[in-house]
CSV table of N, CA and C in Angstrom, one decimal:
chain,number,residue,atom,x,y,z
Z,1,MET,N,97.9,94.5,92.9
Z,1,MET,CA,98.4,94.1,94.3
Z,1,MET,C,97.6,92.9,94.5
Z,2,THR,N,98.4,91.8,95.2
Z,2,THR,CA,97.7,90.6,95.6
Z,2,THR,C,96.9,90.8,96.7
Z,3,ALA,N,96.0,89.7,96.8
Z,3,ALA,CA,95.1,89.7,98.1
Z,3,ALA,C,95.9,89.7,99.4
Z,4,ALA,N,96.9,88.9,99.3
Z,4,ALA,CA,97.8,88.7,100.6
Z,4,ALA,C,98.4,90.0,100.9
Z,5,THR,N,99.0,90.7,99.9
Z,5,THR,CA,99.4,92.2,100.1
Z,5,THR,C,98.5,93.1,100.7
Z,6,VAL,N,97.3,93.1,99.9
Z,6,VAL,CA,96.3,94.0,100.4
Z,6,VAL,C,95.8,93.7,102.0
Z,7,LEU,N,95.6,92.4,102.2
Z,7,LEU,CA,95.2,91.9,103.5
Z,7,LEU,C,96.2,92.3,104.5
Z,8,SER,N,97.5,92.0,104.2
Z,8,SER,CA,98.5,92.2,105.2
Z,8,SER,C,98.7,93.8,105.5
Z,9,VAL,N,98.7,94.5,104.4
Z,9,VAL,CA,98.8,96.0,104.5
Z,9,VAL,C,97.6,96.6,105.2
Z,10,GLY,N,96.4,96.1,104.9
Z,10,GLY,CA,95.2,96.6,105.5
Z,10,GLY,C,95.2,96.4,106.9
Z,11,ILE,N,95.7,95.2,107.5
Z,11,ILE,CA,95.6,95.0,108.9
Z,11,ILE,C,96.7,95.7,109.6
Z,12,ALA,N,98.0,95.7,108.9
Z,12,ALA,CA,99.0,96.3,109.6
Z,12,ALA,C,98.9,97.7,109.7
Z,13,THR,N,98.2,98.4,108.7
Z,13,THR,CA,98.2,99.9,108.8
Z,13,THR,C,96.8,100.3,109.4
Z,14,GLY,N,96.0,99.4,109.7
Z,14,GLY,CA,94.7,99.8,110.3
Z,14,GLY,C,93.8,100.3,109.3
Z,15,ALA,N,94.1,100.1,107.9
Z,15,ALA,CA,93.2,100.6,106.8
Z,15,ALA,C,91.8,100.0,106.9
Z,16,LEU,N,91.7,98.7,107.4
Z,16,LEU,CA,90.3,98.1,107.5
Z,16,LEU,C,89.6,98.7,108.6
Z,17,ALA,N,88.6,99.5,108.4
Z,17,ALA,CA,87.9,100.3,109.4
Z,17,ALA,C,87.4,99.3,110.5
Z,18,HIS,N,86.6,98.3,110.1
Z,18,HIS,CA,86.2,97.2,111.0
Z,18,HIS,C,86.8,95.9,110.5
Z,19,ASN,N,87.5,95.3,111.3
Z,19,ASN,CA,88.3,94.1,110.8
Z,19,ASN,C,87.3,93.1,110.3
Z,20,PRO,N,87.4,92.7,109.0
Z,20,PRO,CA,86.5,91.6,108.6
Z,20,PRO,C,86.8,90.2,108.9
Z,21,LEU,N,87.9,90.1,109.4
Z,21,LEU,CA,88.3,88.8,109.8
Z,21,LEU,C,87.7,88.1,111.0
Z,22,ASP,N,87.4,86.8,111.0
Z,22,ASP,CA,86.8,86.1,112.0
Z,22,ASP,C,87.6,86.1,113.2
Z,23,HIS,N,88.9,86.0,113.0
Z,23,HIS,CA,90.0,85.9,114.1
Z,23,HIS,C,91.2,86.4,113.5
Z,24,PRO,N,92.2,86.8,114.3
Z,24,PRO,CA,93.5,87.3,114.0
Z,24,PRO,C,94.3,86.5,112.9
Z,25,ASP,N,94.1,85.1,113.1
Z,25,ASP,CA,94.9,84.1,112.3
Z,25,ASP,C,94.2,83.6,111.2
Z,26,TRP,N,93.1,84.3,110.6
Z,26,TRP,CA,92.2,83.9,109.5
Z,26,TRP,C,93.1,83.6,108.4
Z,27,CYS,N,92.8,82.4,107.8
Z,27,CYS,CA,93.5,81.9,106.7
Z,27,CYS,C,94.9,81.8,106.6
Z,28,THR,N,95.5,81.3,107.8
Z,28,THR,CA,96.9,81.2,107.9
Z,28,THR,C,97.4,79.8,107.9
Z,29,GLU,N,96.5,78.9,108.2
Z,29,GLU,CA,96.9,77.5,108.3
Z,29,GLU,C,96.5,76.6,107.1
Z,30,ASN,N,97.7,76.2,106.4
Z,30,ASN,CA,97.5,75.3,105.3
Z,30,ASN,C,96.6,75.9,104.2
Z,31,ALA,N,96.7,77.2,104.0
Z,31,ALA,CA,95.7,77.9,103.2
Z,31,ALA,C,96.4,79.1,102.4
Z,32,ARG,N,95.7,79.5,101.4
Z,32,ARG,CA,96.1,80.7,100.5
Z,32,ARG,C,95.0,81.5,100.3
Z,33,LEU,N,95.3,82.8,100.0
Z,33,LEU,CA,94.1,83.7,99.7
Z,33,LEU,C,94.0,83.8,98.2
Z,34,VAL,N,92.7,83.8,97.7
Z,34,VAL,CA,92.3,83.9,96.3
Z,34,VAL,C,91.3,84.9,96.1
Z,35,VAL,N,91.7,85.9,95.3
Z,35,VAL,CA,90.7,86.9,94.9
Z,35,VAL,C,89.5,86.3,94.0
Z,36,VAL,N,88.4,86.2,94.4
Z,36,VAL,CA,87.3,85.4,93.6
Z,36,VAL,C,86.4,86.5,92.9
Z,37,ASP,N,86.4,87.7,93.2
Z,37,ASP,CA,85.7,88.8,92.6
Z,37,ASP,C,86.2,90.1,92.9
Z,38,GLU,N,86.2,91.1,92.0
Z,38,GLU,CA,86.5,92.4,92.2
Z,38,GLU,C,85.3,93.3,91.7
Z,39,PHE,N,84.9,94.3,92.4
Z,39,PHE,CA,83.8,95.0,92.0
Z,39,PHE,C,84.0,96.4,92.3
Z,40,GLU,N,83.2,97.3,91.4
Z,40,GLU,CA,83.3,98.7,91.7
Z,40,GLU,C,81.9,99.2,91.6
Z,41,TRP,N,81.2,99.5,92.6
Z,41,TRP,CA,79.8,99.9,92.8
Z,41,TRP,C,79.6,101.4,92.5
Z,42,ASP,N,78.8,101.8,91.6
Z,42,ASP,CA,78.4,103.2,91.3
Z,42,ASP,C,77.8,103.8,92.5
Z,43,GLY,N,78.3,105.0,92.8
Z,43,GLY,CA,77.7,105.8,93.9
Z,43,GLY,C,76.2,106.1,93.8
Z,44,GLU,N,75.7,106.4,92.7
Z,44,GLU,CA,74.3,106.8,92.5
Z,44,GLU,C,73.3,105.4,92.9
Z,45,MET,N,74.0,104.3,92.3
Z,45,MET,CA,73.2,103.0,92.5
Z,45,MET,C,73.2,102.7,94.0
Z,46,LEU,N,74.2,102.9,94.6
Z,46,LEU,CA,74.4,102.6,96.0
Z,46,LEU,C,73.5,103.4,96.9
Z,47,ALA,N,73.6,104.7,96.6
Z,47,ALA,CA,72.6,105.8,97.4
Z,47,ALA,C,71.2,105.2,97.2
Z,48,GLN,N,70.8,104.9,96.0
Z,48,GLN,CA,69.4,104.5,95.7
Z,48,GLN,C,69.2,103.3,96.5
Z,49,GLU,N,70.0,102.2,96.5
Z,49,GLU,CA,69.8,101.0,97.3
Z,49,GLU,C,69.6,101.3,98.7
Z,50,VAL,N,70.5,102.2,99.3
Z,50,VAL,CA,70.4,102.5,100.7
Z,50,VAL,C,69.0,103.2,101.1
Z,51,ARG,N,68.6,104.1,100.1
Z,51,ARG,CA,67.3,104.8,100.4
Z,51,ARG,C,66.3,103.8,100.2
Z,52,GLU,N,66.2,102.8,99.3
Z,52,GLU,CA,65.3,101.9,99.3
Z,52,GLU,C,65.2,100.9,100.5
Z,53,ALA,N,66.4,100.5,101.0
Z,53,ALA,CA,66.5,99.7,102.1
Z,53,ALA,C,66.0,100.4,103.4
Z,54,SER,N,66.2,101.7,103.4
Z,54,SER,CA,65.7,102.4,104.7
Z,54,SER,C,64.2,102.7,104.8
Z,55,LYS,N,63.6,102.5,103.5
Z,55,LYS,CA,62.1,102.7,103.5
Z,55,LYS,C,61.5,101.5,104.2
Z,56,GLY,N,62.1,100.4,104.3
Z,56,GLY,CA,61.5,99.2,104.8
Z,56,GLY,C,61.7,99.2,106.4
Z,57,SER,N,62.6,100.1,106.9
Z,57,SER,CA,62.6,100.2,108.4
Z,57,SER,C,61.9,101.3,108.9
Z,58,ASP,N,61.5,101.3,110.3
Z,58,ASP,CA,60.8,102.4,110.9
Z,58,ASP,C,61.6,103.3,111.5
Z,59,ASP,N,63.0,103.2,111.3
Z,59,ASP,CA,64.1,104.1,111.9
Z,59,ASP,C,63.7,104.3,113.4
Z,60,THR,N,63.4,103.3,114.1
Z,60,THR,CA,63.4,103.3,115.6
Z,60,THR,C,64.1,102.2,116.1
Z,61,CYS,N,64.7,102.4,117.2
Z,61,CYS,CA,65.1,101.3,118.1
Z,61,CYS,C,65.2,101.6,119.5
Z,62,SER,N,65.1,100.7,120.3
Z,62,SER,CA,64.9,100.9,121.7
Z,62,SER,C,66.2,100.7,122.5
Z,63,SER,N,66.5,101.4,123.4
Z,63,SER,CA,67.7,101.1,124.3
Z,63,SER,C,67.3,101.7,125.6
Z,64,PRO,N,68.1,101.4,126.6
Z,64,PRO,CA,67.9,101.9,127.9
Z,64,PRO,C,68.0,103.5,127.9
Z,65,GLN,N,68.8,104.0,127.1
Z,65,GLN,CA,69.0,105.4,127.0
Z,65,GLN,C,67.7,106.2,126.4
Z,66,SER,N,67.0,105.5,125.6
Z,66,SER,CA,65.8,106.1,125.0
Z,66,SER,C,64.6,105.7,125.8
Z,67,GLY,N,64.8,105.0,126.9
Z,67,GLY,CA,63.6,104.5,127.7
Z,67,GLY,C,62.6,103.9,127.0
Z,68,ASP,N,63.0,103.1,126.0
Z,68,ASP,CA,62.1,102.3,125.1
Z,68,ASP,C,60.9,103.3,124.4
Z,69,THR,N,61.3,104.5,124.2
Z,69,THR,CA,60.3,105.4,123.6
Z,69,THR,C,60.2,105.2,122.2
Z,70,GLY,N,61.1,104.4,121.6
Z,70,GLY,CA,61.2,104.3,120.1
Z,70,GLY,C,61.9,105.4,119.4
Z,71,MET,N,62.5,106.2,120.2
Z,71,MET,CA,63.5,107.3,119.8
Z,71,MET,C,64.7,106.7,119.1
Z,72,LYS,N,65.2,107.1,117.9
Z,72,LYS,CA,66.3,106.6,117.3
Z,72,LYS,C,67.5,106.9,118.1
Z,73,THR,N,68.2,105.9,118.7
Z,73,THR,CA,69.5,106.1,119.4
Z,73,THR,C,70.5,105.2,119.0
Z,74,CYS,N,70.3,104.4,117.9
Z,74,CYS,CA,71.3,103.5,117.5
Z,74,CYS,C,72.5,104.0,116.8
Z,75,GLY,N,72.2,105.3,116.3
Z,75,GLY,CA,73.5,106.1,115.8
Z,75,GLY,C,74.3,105.5,114.6
Z,76,GLN,N,75.5,105.3,114.8
Z,76,GLN,CA,76.5,105.0,113.8
Z,76,GLN,C,76.1,103.8,113.0
Z,77,PHE,N,75.4,102.9,113.4
Z,77,PHE,CA,75.2,101.6,112.7
Z,77,PHE,C,74.0,101.7,111.8
Z,78,ASP,N,73.4,103.0,111.7
Z,78,ASP,CA,72.3,103.1,110.8
Z,78,ASP,C,72.6,104.1,109.7
Z,79,ASP,N,73.9,104.1,109.3
Z,79,ASP,CA,74.4,105.0,108.3
Z,79,ASP,C,74.7,104.4,107.1
Z,80,ASP,N,75.2,105.2,106.1
Z,80,ASP,CA,75.5,104.7,104.7
Z,80,ASP,C,76.6,103.7,104.9
Z,81,TRP,N,77.7,103.9,105.7
Z,81,TRP,CA,78.8,103.0,105.7
Z,81,TRP,C,78.2,101.6,106.3
Z,82,GLY,N,77.4,101.5,107.3
Z,82,GLY,CA,76.9,100.3,107.7
Z,82,GLY,C,76.1,99.5,106.6
Z,83,ALA,N,75.3,100.3,106.0
Z,83,ALA,CA,74.4,99.7,104.8
Z,83,ALA,C,75.2,99.1,103.8
Z,84,VAL,N,76.3,99.9,103.4
Z,84,VAL,CA,77.0,99.5,102.2
Z,84,VAL,C,78.0,98.4,102.5
Z,85,ASN,N,78.5,98.4,103.9
Z,85,ASN,CA,79.4,97.4,104.3
Z,85,ASN,C,78.7,96.1,104.3
Z,86,ALA,N,77.3,96.2,104.8
Z,86,ALA,CA,76.5,94.9,104.9
Z,86,ALA,C,76.2,94.5,103.5
Z,87,MET,N,76.0,95.3,102.4
Z,87,MET,CA,75.9,94.9,101.1
Z,87,MET,C,77.1,94.1,100.5
Z,88,ALA,N,78.3,94.7,100.9
Z,88,ALA,CA,79.6,94.1,100.4
Z,88,ALA,C,79.7,92.7,101.2
Z,89,ILE,N,79.4,92.5,102.4
Z,89,ILE,CA,79.5,91.3,103.0
Z,89,ILE,C,78.6,90.3,102.3
Z,90,HIS,N,77.3,90.7,102.2
Z,90,HIS,CA,76.4,89.8,101.5
Z,90,HIS,C,76.8,89.3,100.1
Z,91,HIS,N,77.3,90.3,99.4
Z,91,HIS,CA,77.8,90.1,98.1
Z,91,HIS,C,78.9,89.0,98.1
Z,92,CYS,N,80.0,89.1,98.9
Z,92,CYS,CA,81.0,88.2,99.0
Z,92,CYS,C,80.6,86.9,99.5
Z,93,ASP,N,79.7,86.8,100.5
Z,93,ASP,CA,79.2,85.6,101.0
Z,93,ASP,C,78.8,84.6,99.9
Z,94,GLY,N,78.3,85.3,98.8
Z,94,GLY,CA,78.0,84.3,97.7
Z,94,GLY,C,79.0,83.5,97.1
Z,95,TYR,N,80.3,84.0,97.3
Z,95,TYR,CA,81.5,83.2,96.9
Z,95,TYR,C,82.0,82.2,97.8
Z,96,ALA,N,81.5,82.0,99.1
Z,96,ALA,CA,81.9,80.9,99.9
Z,96,ALA,C,81.6,79.6,99.4
Z,97,VAL,N,82.4,78.7,99.7
Z,97,VAL,CA,82.2,77.3,99.3
Z,97,VAL,C,82.6,76.3,100.4
Z,98,ARG,N,82.2,75.2,100.3
Z,98,ARG,CA,82.6,74.2,101.2
Z,98,ARG,C,83.6,73.3,100.6
Z,99,PHE,N,84.7,73.2,101.1
Z,99,PHE,CA,85.8,72.2,100.6
Z,99,PHE,C,85.6,70.8,101.4
Z,100,VAL,N,85.4,69.7,100.7
Z,100,VAL,CA,85.1,68.4,101.2
Z,100,VAL,C,86.2,68.0,102.2
Z,101,ASP,N,87.6,68.2,101.5
Z,101,ASP,CA,88.7,67.8,102.3
Z,101,ASP,C,89.4,68.9,103.1
Z,102,ALA,N,88.6,69.9,103.4
Z,102,ALA,CA,89.2,71.1,104.2
Z,102,ALA,C,89.9,70.5,105.6
Z,103,THR,N,91.0,71.2,105.8
Z,103,THR,CA,91.6,70.7,107.1
Z,103,THR,C,91.4,71.8,108.1
Z,104,HIS,N,90.7,73.0,107.8
Z,104,HIS,CA,90.5,74.1,108.7
Z,104,HIS,C,89.2,74.7,108.5
Z,105,PRO,N,88.5,75.2,109.5
Z,105,PRO,CA,87.2,75.9,109.3
Z,105,PRO,C,87.2,77.1,108.5
Z,106,ASP,N,88.3,77.8,108.3
Z,106,ASP,CA,88.4,78.9,107.6
Z,106,ASP,C,88.5,78.6,106.0
Z,107,HIS,N,88.8,77.5,105.7
Z,107,HIS,CA,88.7,77.1,104.2
Z,107,HIS,C,87.4,77.2,103.6
Z,108,GLY,N,87.3,78.1,102.6
Z,108,GLY,CA,86.1,78.3,101.9
Z,108,GLY,C,85.3,79.5,102.3
Z,109,THR,N,85.8,80.2,103.5
Z,109,THR,CA,85.1,81.4,103.9
Z,109,THR,C,85.7,82.6,103.0
Z,110,VAL,N,84.9,83.6,103.0
Z,110,VAL,CA,85.1,84.8,102.2
Z,110,VAL,C,85.0,86.1,102.9
Z,111,ILE,N,86.0,87.0,102.7
Z,111,ILE,CA,85.8,88.3,103.2
Z,111,ILE,C,85.9,89.3,102.1
Z,112,HIS,N,85.4,90.6,102.5
Z,112,HIS,CA,85.7,91.7,101.4
Z,112,HIS,C,86.7,92.6,101.9
Z,113,ILE,N,87.4,93.2,101.0
Z,113,ILE,CA,88.5,94.1,101.3
Z,113,ILE,C,88.2,95.3,100.5
Z,114,ALA,N,87.9,96.4,101.2
Z,114,ALA,CA,87.5,97.7,100.4
Z,114,ALA,C,88.8,98.3,100.0
Z,115,GLU,N,89.0,98.8,98.8
Z,115,GLU,CA,90.1,99.5,98.2
Z,115,GLU,C,89.8,101.1,98.2
Z,116,GLY,N,88.5,101.4,98.2
Z,116,GLY,CA,88.2,102.8,98.0
Z,116,GLY,C,86.8,103.0,98.0
Z,117,PRO,N,86.3,104.2,98.3
Z,117,PRO,CA,87.1,105.4,98.5
Z,117,PRO,C,87.7,105.5,99.8
Z,118,GLU,N,88.8,106.5,100.0
Z,118,GLU,CA,89.4,106.5,101.3
Z,118,GLU,C,88.5,106.7,102.6
Z,119,ALA,N,87.4,107.4,102.3
Z,119,ALA,CA,86.6,107.6,103.4
Z,119,ALA,C,86.0,106.3,103.9
Z,120,PHE,N,85.7,105.3,103.2
Z,120,PHE,CA,85.2,104.0,103.6
Z,120,PHE,C,86.2,103.4,104.6
Z,121,ASN,N,87.5,103.5,104.4
Z,121,ASN,CA,88.5,102.9,105.2
Z,121,ASN,C,89.0,103.8,106.3
Z,122,ASP,N,88.5,104.9,106.5
Z,122,ASP,CA,88.9,105.9,107.5
Z,122,ASP,C,88.7,105.3,108.8
Z,123,GLU,N,89.8,104.9,109.5
Z,123,GLU,CA,89.6,104.1,110.7
Z,123,GLU,C,88.8,104.8,111.8
Z,124,GLU,N,89.0,106.2,112.1
Z,124,GLU,CA,88.3,107.0,112.9
Z,124,GLU,C,86.9,107.6,112.6
Z,125,GLY,N,86.8,107.9,111.2
Z,125,GLY,CA,85.7,108.6,110.8
Z,125,GLY,C,84.9,108.1,109.7
Z,126,HIS,N,84.8,106.8,109.5
Z,126,HIS,CA,84.2,106.2,108.3
Z,126,HIS,C,82.7,106.3,108.4
Z,127,HIS,N,82.1,106.3,109.6
Z,127,HIS,CA,80.7,106.4,109.8
Z,127,HIS,C,80.3,107.9,109.5
Z,128,ASP,N,81.1,108.8,109.9
Z,128,ASP,CA,80.6,110.2,109.6
Z,128,ASP,C,81.1,110.6,108.2
Z,129,ARG,N,82.2,110.1,107.6
Z,129,ARG,CA,82.6,110.7,106.5
Z,129,ARG,C,82.1,110.0,105.1
Z,130,TYR,N,81.9,108.7,105.2
Z,130,TYR,CA,81.6,108.0,104.1
Z,130,TYR,C,80.0,108.2,103.7
Z,131,ARG,N,79.8,108.3,102.5
Z,131,ARG,CA,78.4,108.4,101.9
Z,131,ARG,C,78.3,107.5,100.8
Z,132,ALA,N,77.1,106.8,100.7
Z,132,ALA,CA,76.9,105.8,99.6
Z,132,ALA,C,77.2,106.4,98.2
Z,133,ARG,N,76.9,107.6,98.0
Z,133,ARG,CA,77.1,108.2,96.8
Z,133,ARG,C,78.5,108.4,96.3
Z,134,MET,N,79.4,108.0,97.3
Z,134,MET,CA,81.0,107.9,97.0
Z,134,MET,C,81.2,106.5,96.1
Z,135,GLY,N,80.4,105.6,96.2
Z,135,GLY,CA,80.6,104.4,95.5
Z,135,GLY,C,81.5,103.4,96.4
Z,136,LEU,N,81.8,102.3,96.0
Z,136,LEU,CA,82.6,101.4,96.5
Z,136,LEU,C,83.4,100.5,95.6
Z,137,ARG,N,84.7,100.4,95.8
Z,137,ARG,CA,85.7,99.6,95.0
Z,137,ARG,C,86.2,98.5,96.0
Z,138,ALA,N,86.0,97.3,95.8
Z,138,ALA,CA,86.5,96.3,96.7
Z,138,ALA,C,86.6,94.9,96.0
Z,139,MET,N,87.2,94.0,96.7
Z,139,MET,CA,87.3,92.7,96.3
Z,139,MET,C,86.8,91.6,97.2
Z,140,CYS,N,86.5,90.4,96.8
Z,140,CYS,CA,86.1,89.4,97.7
Z,140,CYS,C,87.3,88.4,97.7
Z,141,VAL,N,87.7,88.0,98.8
Z,141,VAL,CA,88.9,87.2,98.9
Z,141,VAL,C,88.5,85.9,99.7
Z,142,ARG,N,88.8,84.8,99.1
Z,142,ARG,CA,88.3,83.5,99.7
Z,142,ARG,C,89.6,82.8,100.3
Z,143,CYS,N,89.5,82.1,101.4
Z,143,CYS,CA,90.5,81.3,102.0
Z,143,CYS,C,90.4,79.9,101.4
Z,144,GLU,N,91.4,79.4,100.7
Z,144,GLU,CA,91.5,78.1,100.1
Z,144,GLU,C,92.5,77.3,100.7
Z,145,PRO,N,92.2,76.0,100.8
Z,145,PRO,CA,93.2,75.0,101.3
Z,145,PRO,C,94.3,74.9,100.3
Z,146,VAL,N,95.6,74.7,100.8
Z,146,VAL,CA,96.7,74.4,100.0
Z,146,VAL,C,96.8,72.9,99.9
Z,147,VAL,N,96.7,72.5,98.6
Z,147,VAL,CA,96.8,71.1,98.4
Z,147,VAL,C,98.0,70.6,97.9
Z,148,LEU,N,98.8,69.8,98.7
Z,148,LEU,CA,100.2,69.3,98.3
Z,148,LEU,C,100.0,67.9,97.8
Z,149,GLU,N,100.6,67.8,96.6
Z,149,GLU,CA,100.4,66.4,96.1
Z,149,GLU,C,101.6,65.6,96.8
Z,150,PRO,N,101.2,64.3,97.3
Z,150,PRO,CA,102.2,63.5,97.9
Z,150,PRO,C,103.3,63.0,96.9
Z,151,LEU,N,104.5,62.9,97.4
Z,151,LEU,CA,105.6,62.4,96.5
Z,151,LEU,C,105.6,60.8,96.5
Z,152,ARG,N,105.6,60.4,95.2
Z,152,ARG,CA,105.5,58.8,95.1
Z,152,ARG,C,106.8,58.3,94.6
Z,153,PRO,N,107.4,57.5,95.2
Z,153,PRO,CA,108.6,56.8,94.7
Z,153,PRO,C,108.2,55.9,93.4
Z,154,GLY,N,109.0,55.6,92.6
Z,154,GLY,CA,108.8,54.8,91.5
Z,154,GLY,C,109.7,55.1,90.3
Z,155,LYS,N,109.4,54.5,89.2
Z,155,LYS,CA,110.3,54.6,88.2
Z,155,LYS,C,110.0,55.9,87.4
Z,156,PRO,N,111.1,56.5,86.8
Z,156,PRO,CA,110.9,57.8,86.1
Z,156,PRO,C,109.9,57.6,84.9
Z,157,VAL,N,109.2,58.7,84.7
Z,157,VAL,CA,108.4,58.7,83.5
Z,157,VAL,C,109.1,58.9,82.2
Z,158,ASP,N,108.7,58.0,81.2
Z,158,ASP,CA,109.4,58.0,80.0
Z,158,ASP,C,109.0,59.4,79.2
Z,159,PRO,N,109.9,60.1,78.7
Z,159,PRO,CA,109.6,61.2,77.8
Z,159,PRO,C,108.6,60.8,76.6
Z,160,VAL,N,107.8,61.8,76.3
Z,160,VAL,CA,106.9,61.5,75.2
Z,160,VAL,C,107.8,61.7,74.0
Z,161,ARG,N,107.6,60.7,73.0
Z,161,ARG,CA,108.5,60.8,71.8
Z,161,ARG,C,107.7,61.2,70.6
């Protein structure tokens, strides 16, 4: 499946749990989508990464609801889905480039498109259903400018003899 197909199907069907696009018309102006990486992360490795990352946090956050007591009330954004999604964003950001002659700010930007597991893309329940041990299969898609060669009038090229 091409990146354009995956992107259009994902947006049209709501398969992308949190829309990764900066704006609805991302990469539509004088641009094309290019898959720059495909990855499949092992669930055991991801679960270990999430555990290691959570050791560095104190698992507290303040909010008006907690009365600034340090009780954890951040909820869904402190889950496996959020951690793995952030890892995928960080991974794909490494493929972003700056095109010198870019005609649009989208050119060179990269998003990730998750292909599986299904729980990762569950629009309503991804925070509850997805666990890092399920792994992640995804691709990094970069927006690249379409470069059109100008037509130059002139004499025809002689064939090679």
